[in-house]
Amino acid sequence: QVQLVESGGGLVQAGGSLRLSCAASGRIFSINDMGWYRQGPGEQRELVAVITSGGSPNYADSVKGRFTISRDNAKNTVYLQMNSLKPEDTAVYYCNARVKTTPLFTRDYWGQGTQVTVSS
């Protein structure tokens, strides 16, 4: 079994910054992509940013230039630095990891979610 534990959410004023962290632990052979998704009230879950095992990032257009995703492969941890936050960034943020638990078996795992609230 694999667990993803997130931290770093909270309440911040518009224009402020937050840094989210997500650490994976358990039966891990290797981790492919790691990413962050978010779900606002009454909305569907959407991709925020994803990073490959080699460190190549991709971002949703709405966060480009403001958010930065990074990872530490030695710690099985992914980060999301969020700057210039806007009220529309308010959502529950979920960590995702595509984990090989054996050389032949891969599946997606999710964190429990962390609330980010941006006040205007």
Coordinates of C-alpha atoms in Angstrom, one line a residue:
Q1 CA 0.0 0.0 0.0
V2 CA 1.1 3.6 -0.7
Q3 CA 0.1 6.7 1.2
L4 CA 0.3 10.3 0.1
V5 CA 0.4 12.9 2.9
E6 CA -0.1 16.5 2.0
S7 CA 0.7 19.6 4.0
G8 CA 0.9 23.4 3.6
G9 CA -2.6 24.5 2.9
G10 CA -4.3 27.4 4.7
L11 CA -5.8 30.9 4.5
V12 CA -4.0 33.6 2.7
Q13 CA -4.8 37.0 1.3
A14 CA -4.9 37.7 -2.4
G15 CA -1.4 38.3 -3.7
G16 CA 0.1 36.1 -1.1
S17 CA 2.0 32.8 -1.3
L18 CA 1.7 29.2 0.0
R19 CA 3.8 26.1 -0.5
L20 CA 2.2 22.7 -0.6
S21 CA 4.1 19.5 0.0
C22 CA 3.1 15.9 -0.6
A23 CA 5.2 12.9 0.6
A24 CA 4.7 9.4 -0.7
S25 CA 5.5 6.4 1.5
G26 CA 4.9 2.7 1.5
R27 CA 5.5 0.0 -1.1
I28 CA 7.2 2.0 -3.8
F29 CA 9.3 0.6 -6.5
S30 CA 9.4 3.9 -8.4
I31 CA 7.2 6.9 -9.1
N32 CA 6.4 8.2 -12.5
D33 CA 4.5 11.4 -12.8
M34 CA 3.5 13.4 -9.7
G35 CA 1.0 16.2 -9.8
W36 CA -1.5 18.5 -8.1
Y37 CA -5.2 18.8 -8.8
R38 CA -7.8 21.0 -7.3
Q39 CA -11.5 21.0 -6.8
G40 CA -13.4 24.2 -6.0
P41 CA -16.9 24.3 -4.6
G42 CA -19.4 22.9 -7.1
E43 CA -16.7 22.3 -9.6
Q44 CA -15.0 19.3 -11.1
R45 CA -11.5 18.3 -10.1
E46 CA -9.0 19.9 -12.5
L47 CA -5.3 19.5 -13.2
V48 CA -3.1 22.2 -11.8
A49 CA 0.4 21.0 -12.5
V50 CA 2.3 17.8 -13.2
I51 CA 5.9 16.9 -13.2
T52 CA 7.6 13.8 -14.7
S53 CA 10.2 11.7 -12.9
G54 CA 12.8 13.5 -15.0
G55 CA 11.6 16.9 -13.7
S56 CA 9.7 18.2 -16.7
P57 CA 6.7 20.3 -15.6
N58 CA 3.4 21.1 -17.2
Y59 CA 0.9 23.7 -16.0
A60 CA -2.7 24.6 -16.4
D61 CA -3.0 27.9 -18.3
S62 CA -4.7 29.5 -15.3
V63 CA -1.6 29.1 -13.1
K64 CA 1.3 29.5 -15.5
G65 CA 3.8 32.1 -14.3
R66 CA 2.4 32.0 -10.8
F67 CA 2.8 28.4 -9.6
T68 CA 5.9 26.2 -9.7
I69 CA 5.9 22.4 -9.3
S70 CA 9.0 20.6 -8.2
R71 CA 10.0 17.2 -6.7
D72 CA 12.6 15.5 -4.7
N73 CA 12.9 12.0 -5.9
A74 CA 15.1 10.9 -3.0
K75 CA 12.3 11.9 -0.6
N76 CA 9.4 10.8 -2.9
T77 CA 8.0 14.3 -2.4
V78 CA 6.4 16.8 -4.7
Y79 CA 6.0 20.5 -4.0
L80 CA 3.7 23.3 -5.3
Q81 CA 4.9 26.8 -4.8
M82 CA 1.9 29.1 -5.3
N83 CA 2.6 32.8 -5.7
S84 CA 0.3 35.8 -6.5
L85 CA -2.7 33.8 -5.3
K86 CA -6.1 34.9 -6.4
P87 CA -9.5 34.2 -4.8
E88 CA -10.3 31.9 -7.7
D89 CA -7.5 29.6 -6.6
T90 CA -9.6 28.7 -3.6
A91 CA -10.1 25.0 -3.6
V92 CA -9.2 21.7 -2.1
Y93 CA -5.8 20.7 -3.5
Y94 CA -5.1 17.0 -4.1
C95 CA -1.7 15.3 -4.7
N96 CA -1.5 12.5 -7.2
A97 CA 1.3 10.1 -7.9
R98 CA 1.6 7.3 -10.5
V99 CA 3.4 4.6 -8.6
K100 CA 5.0 1.4 -9.6
T101 CA 4.6 -0.9 -6.6
T102 CA 6.4 -3.7 -8.6
P103 CA 8.2 -3.5 -11.9
L104 CA 5.0 -4.7 -13.7
F105 CA 2.3 -2.9 -11.7
T106 CA 1.4 0.8 -11.8
R107 CA -1.5 2.6 -10.4
D108 CA -2.5 6.1 -9.3
Y109 CA -2.7 7.2 -5.7
W110 CA -4.3 10.3 -4.2
G111 CA -3.7 12.3 -1.1
Q112 CA -6.5 13.3 1.3
G113 CA -6.6 16.9 0.1
T114 CA -5.6 20.2 1.7
Q115 CA -7.7 23.3 1.7
V116 CA -6.4 26.5 0.2
T117 CA -8.5 29.6 0.8
V118 CA -7.6 33.0 -0.8
S119 CA -9.4 36.0 0.6
S120 CA -10.0 39.1 -1.4

